[in-house]
C-alpha positions in Angstrom: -17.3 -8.3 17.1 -14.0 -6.5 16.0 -11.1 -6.8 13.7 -8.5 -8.3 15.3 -5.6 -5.5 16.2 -1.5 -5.9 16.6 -0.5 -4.5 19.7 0.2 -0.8 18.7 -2.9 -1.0 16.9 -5.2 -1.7 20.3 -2.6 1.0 21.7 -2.8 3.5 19.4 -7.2 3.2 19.6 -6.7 3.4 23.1 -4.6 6.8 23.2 -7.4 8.2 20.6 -10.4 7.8 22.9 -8.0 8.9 25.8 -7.5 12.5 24.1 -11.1 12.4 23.6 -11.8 12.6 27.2 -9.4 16.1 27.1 -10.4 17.8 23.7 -12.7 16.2 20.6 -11.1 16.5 17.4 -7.3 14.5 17.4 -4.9 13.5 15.0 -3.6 10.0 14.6 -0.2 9.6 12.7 0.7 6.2 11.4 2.9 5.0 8.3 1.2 3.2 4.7 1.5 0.2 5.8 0.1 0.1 9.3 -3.5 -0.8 9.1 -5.4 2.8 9.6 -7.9 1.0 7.7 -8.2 -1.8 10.5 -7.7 0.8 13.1 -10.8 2.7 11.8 -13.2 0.0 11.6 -12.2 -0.8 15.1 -13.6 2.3 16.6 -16.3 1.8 14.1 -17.2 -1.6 16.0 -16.3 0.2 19.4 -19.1 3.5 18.6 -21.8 1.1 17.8 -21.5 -1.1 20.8 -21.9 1.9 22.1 -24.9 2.9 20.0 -23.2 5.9 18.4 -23.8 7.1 14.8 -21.1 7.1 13.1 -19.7 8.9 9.5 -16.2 7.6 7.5 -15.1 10.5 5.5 -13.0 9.4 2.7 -11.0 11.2 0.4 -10.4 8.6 -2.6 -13.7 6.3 -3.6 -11.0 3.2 -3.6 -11.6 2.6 0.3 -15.1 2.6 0.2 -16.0 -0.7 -0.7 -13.2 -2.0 1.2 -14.6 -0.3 4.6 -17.8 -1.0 3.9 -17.1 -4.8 3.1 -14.8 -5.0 6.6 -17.5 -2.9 8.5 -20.0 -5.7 7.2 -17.6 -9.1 7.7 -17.3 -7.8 12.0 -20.8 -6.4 12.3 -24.3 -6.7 11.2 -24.8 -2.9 10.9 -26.4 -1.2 8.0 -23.9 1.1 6.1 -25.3 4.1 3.6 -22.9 5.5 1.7 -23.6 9.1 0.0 -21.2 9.3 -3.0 -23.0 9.1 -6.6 -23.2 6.2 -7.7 -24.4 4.4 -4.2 -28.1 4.3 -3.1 -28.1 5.8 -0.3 -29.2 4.6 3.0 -29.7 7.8 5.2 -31.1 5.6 8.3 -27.9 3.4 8.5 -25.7 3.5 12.0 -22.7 4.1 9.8 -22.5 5.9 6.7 -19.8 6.3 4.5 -19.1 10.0 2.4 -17.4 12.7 0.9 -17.3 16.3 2.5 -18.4 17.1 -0.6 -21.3 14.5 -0.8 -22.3 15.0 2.4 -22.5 19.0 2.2 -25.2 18.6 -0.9 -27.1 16.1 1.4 -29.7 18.2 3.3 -31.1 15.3 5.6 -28.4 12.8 6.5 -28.7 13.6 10.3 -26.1 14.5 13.4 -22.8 11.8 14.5 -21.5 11.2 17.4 -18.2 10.0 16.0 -16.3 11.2 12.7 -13.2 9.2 11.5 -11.6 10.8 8.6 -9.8 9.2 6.0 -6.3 10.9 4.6 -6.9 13.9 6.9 -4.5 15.8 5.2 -6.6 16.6 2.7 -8.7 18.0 5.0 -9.0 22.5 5.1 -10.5 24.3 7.9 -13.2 26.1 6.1 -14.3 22.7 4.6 -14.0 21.1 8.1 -16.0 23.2 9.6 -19.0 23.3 7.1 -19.9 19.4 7.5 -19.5 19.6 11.2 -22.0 22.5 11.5 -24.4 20.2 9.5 -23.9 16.7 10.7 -20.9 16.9 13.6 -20.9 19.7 15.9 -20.6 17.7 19.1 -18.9 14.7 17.8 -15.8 13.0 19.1 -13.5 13.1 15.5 -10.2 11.3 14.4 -8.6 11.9 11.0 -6.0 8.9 9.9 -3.1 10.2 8.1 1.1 9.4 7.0 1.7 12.6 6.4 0.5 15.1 8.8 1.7 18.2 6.7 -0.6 19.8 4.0 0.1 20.4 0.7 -0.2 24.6 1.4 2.4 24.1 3.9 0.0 25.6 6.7 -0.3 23.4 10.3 -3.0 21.5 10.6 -3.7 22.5 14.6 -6.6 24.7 13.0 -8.3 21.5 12.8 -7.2 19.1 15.0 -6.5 20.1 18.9 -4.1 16.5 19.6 -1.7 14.4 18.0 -1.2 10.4 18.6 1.6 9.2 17.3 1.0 5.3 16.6 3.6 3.8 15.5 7.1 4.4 13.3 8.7 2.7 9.8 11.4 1.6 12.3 8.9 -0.3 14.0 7.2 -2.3 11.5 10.6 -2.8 9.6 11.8 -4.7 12.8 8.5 -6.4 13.3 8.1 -7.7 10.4 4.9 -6.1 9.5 6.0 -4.1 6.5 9.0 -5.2 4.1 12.0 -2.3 2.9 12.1 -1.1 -0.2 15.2 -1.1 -3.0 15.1 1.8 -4.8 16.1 3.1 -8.3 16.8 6.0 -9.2 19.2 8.6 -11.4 22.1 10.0 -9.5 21.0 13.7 -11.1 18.1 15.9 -11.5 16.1 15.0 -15.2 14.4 18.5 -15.4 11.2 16.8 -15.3 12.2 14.2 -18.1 12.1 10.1 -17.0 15.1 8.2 -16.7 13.5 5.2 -18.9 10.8 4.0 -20.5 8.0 2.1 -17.7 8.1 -1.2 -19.3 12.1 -0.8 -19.7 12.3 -0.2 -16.1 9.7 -2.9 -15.0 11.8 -5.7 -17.3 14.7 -4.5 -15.8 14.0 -4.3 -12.2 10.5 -6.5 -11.7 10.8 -9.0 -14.5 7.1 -10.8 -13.2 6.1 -9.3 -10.6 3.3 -7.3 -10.0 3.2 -3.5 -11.0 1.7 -0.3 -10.5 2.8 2.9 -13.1 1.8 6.4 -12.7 2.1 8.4 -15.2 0.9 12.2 -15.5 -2.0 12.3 -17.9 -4.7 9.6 -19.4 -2.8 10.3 -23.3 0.2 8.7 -21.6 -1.4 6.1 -19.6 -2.6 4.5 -22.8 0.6 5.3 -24.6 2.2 3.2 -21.6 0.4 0.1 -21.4 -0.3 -0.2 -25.3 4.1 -0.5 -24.4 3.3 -2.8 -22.2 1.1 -4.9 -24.9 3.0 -5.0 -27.4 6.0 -6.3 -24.7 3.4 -8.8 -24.3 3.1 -8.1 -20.4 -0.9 -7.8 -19.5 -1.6 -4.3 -18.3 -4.7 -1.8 -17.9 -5.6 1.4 -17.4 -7.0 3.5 -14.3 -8.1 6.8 -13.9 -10.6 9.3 -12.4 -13.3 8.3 -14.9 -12.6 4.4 -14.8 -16.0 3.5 -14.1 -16.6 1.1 -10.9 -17.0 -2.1 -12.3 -14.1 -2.1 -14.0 -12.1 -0.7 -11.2 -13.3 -4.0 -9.1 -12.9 -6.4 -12.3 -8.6 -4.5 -12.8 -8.1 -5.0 -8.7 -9.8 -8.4 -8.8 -7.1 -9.8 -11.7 -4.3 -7.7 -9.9 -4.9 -9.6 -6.4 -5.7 -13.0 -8.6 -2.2 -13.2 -10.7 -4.2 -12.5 -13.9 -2.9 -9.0 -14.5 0.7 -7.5 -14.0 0.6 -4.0 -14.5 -1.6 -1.5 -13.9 -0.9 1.9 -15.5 -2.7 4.8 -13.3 -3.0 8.9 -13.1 -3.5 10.1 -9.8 -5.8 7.4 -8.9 -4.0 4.7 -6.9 -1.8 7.4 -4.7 -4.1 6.9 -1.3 -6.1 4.0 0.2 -5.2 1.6 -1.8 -4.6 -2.1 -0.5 -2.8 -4.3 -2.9 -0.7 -6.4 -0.6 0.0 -8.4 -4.1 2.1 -5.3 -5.7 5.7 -5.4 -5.4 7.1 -3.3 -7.8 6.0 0.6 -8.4 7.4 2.6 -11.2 7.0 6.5 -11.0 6.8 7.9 -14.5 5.5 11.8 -13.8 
């Protein structure tokens, strides 16, 4: 079995294992909002079929129980995943990771394929230390929106082809993904807000769905104890928001329970809340 793909979706998987008849390491370029995620566990389905190993490299530990659930519901493959916190699986046909998981695992074999989540993110130097240990022949895709890196250098260093999937255009006129009204101050704040979160979100969302972010944990409390005491439910995420709770906030979030959901530098990336309508940028 396989997800089911929209038609740029089955084209853009297509062009990818085309380039890897001409070079092995390619770049695929879609918008938030396109379904990289579906696209991913499609040549996940395709590389088993085909009896090929296969590693997910994520950068954020949100995706990874949301591939690992998808790889499950089309499949009945085994998937490890080496991140702490996971028992680890090292004979599975698909195994989920971190670069910098996978470099302090000594044993966790060769792939044939590597797709690469937010490839961005993703350096030469570290690049090229996990495929010397697990990749060296292996036909590799990185997903990203934003094929620029935060250093400003290119990223043809580590990826030899570009596919271009689809553009905003498109899914605007095909319905796929909605456009957004935006807010903002007609001037530069020198780094100050132009109001408080839970003034903007009464203003502008009223009852919808919300996520903040905000620059620091100190302020993410400050925030949603705001948001309390407006008497709007709200919580807290951030990078030492254990896992269950992470699963119990996203649950309530997707279930109408929660509104708001205050976050530092947690919810930026591969995150899937088609229920949130409304995000307020406080940092």
């Amino acid at each position: 079995m396989s997800p089911k793909l929209r038609d740029y979706q089955r084209s853009g998987n297509k062009r990818i294992k085309e380039a890897w008849t001409r070079v092995r390491r390619v770049l695929a370029v879609a918008p938030t909002g396109a379904g990289k995620g579906t696209m991913a566990v499609a040549l996940i389905c395709d590389a088993l079929k085909r009896r090929k190993r296969v590693l997910f490299l994520v950068h954020r530990r949100e995706i990874v129980e949301d591939i690992v659930q998808r790889v499950r519901a089309v499949t009945r493959a085994r998937v490890g995943v080496i991140l702490s916190g996971y028992e680890r699986d090292l004979t599975a046909p698909v195994h989920i990771a971190s670069v910098q998981s996978l470099c302090a695992v000594a044993d966790a074999g060769r792939f044939d394929v590597v797709i690469a989540d937010e490839a961005h993110h993703y350096r030469a130097d570290e690049w090229w230390a996990v495929l010397e240990r697990v990749g060296q022949d292996a036909c590799i895709v990185g997903f990203t929106a934003t094929p620029q890196r935060a250093d400003g250098k290119a990223m043809g260093d580590v990826f030899e082809e570009l596919v271009d999937v689809v553009s905003y255009s498109a899914l605007l006129e095909a319905g796929h993904i909605v456009p957004c009204r935006v807010f903002r101050p007609p001037y530069p704040l020198d780094g100050d807000i132009a109001q408080a979160p839970v003034t903007a979100y009464q203003r502008h969302a009223q009852t919808g769905t919300a996520l903040i972010f905000v620059p620091n944990v100190k302020e993410a409390i400050q925030v949603s104890e705001s948001f309390a005491e407006a008497g709007i439910p709200s919580e807290v995420i951030h990078a030492r928001t254990k896992r269950s709770k992470r699963h119990r906030v996203f649950a309530a979030l997707r279930n109408g329970t929660l509104r708001v959901v205050v976050n530092v530098h947690t919810m930026t990336e591969g995150v899937d809340l088609p229920t949130v309508d409304t995000l307020v940028l406080a940092r």
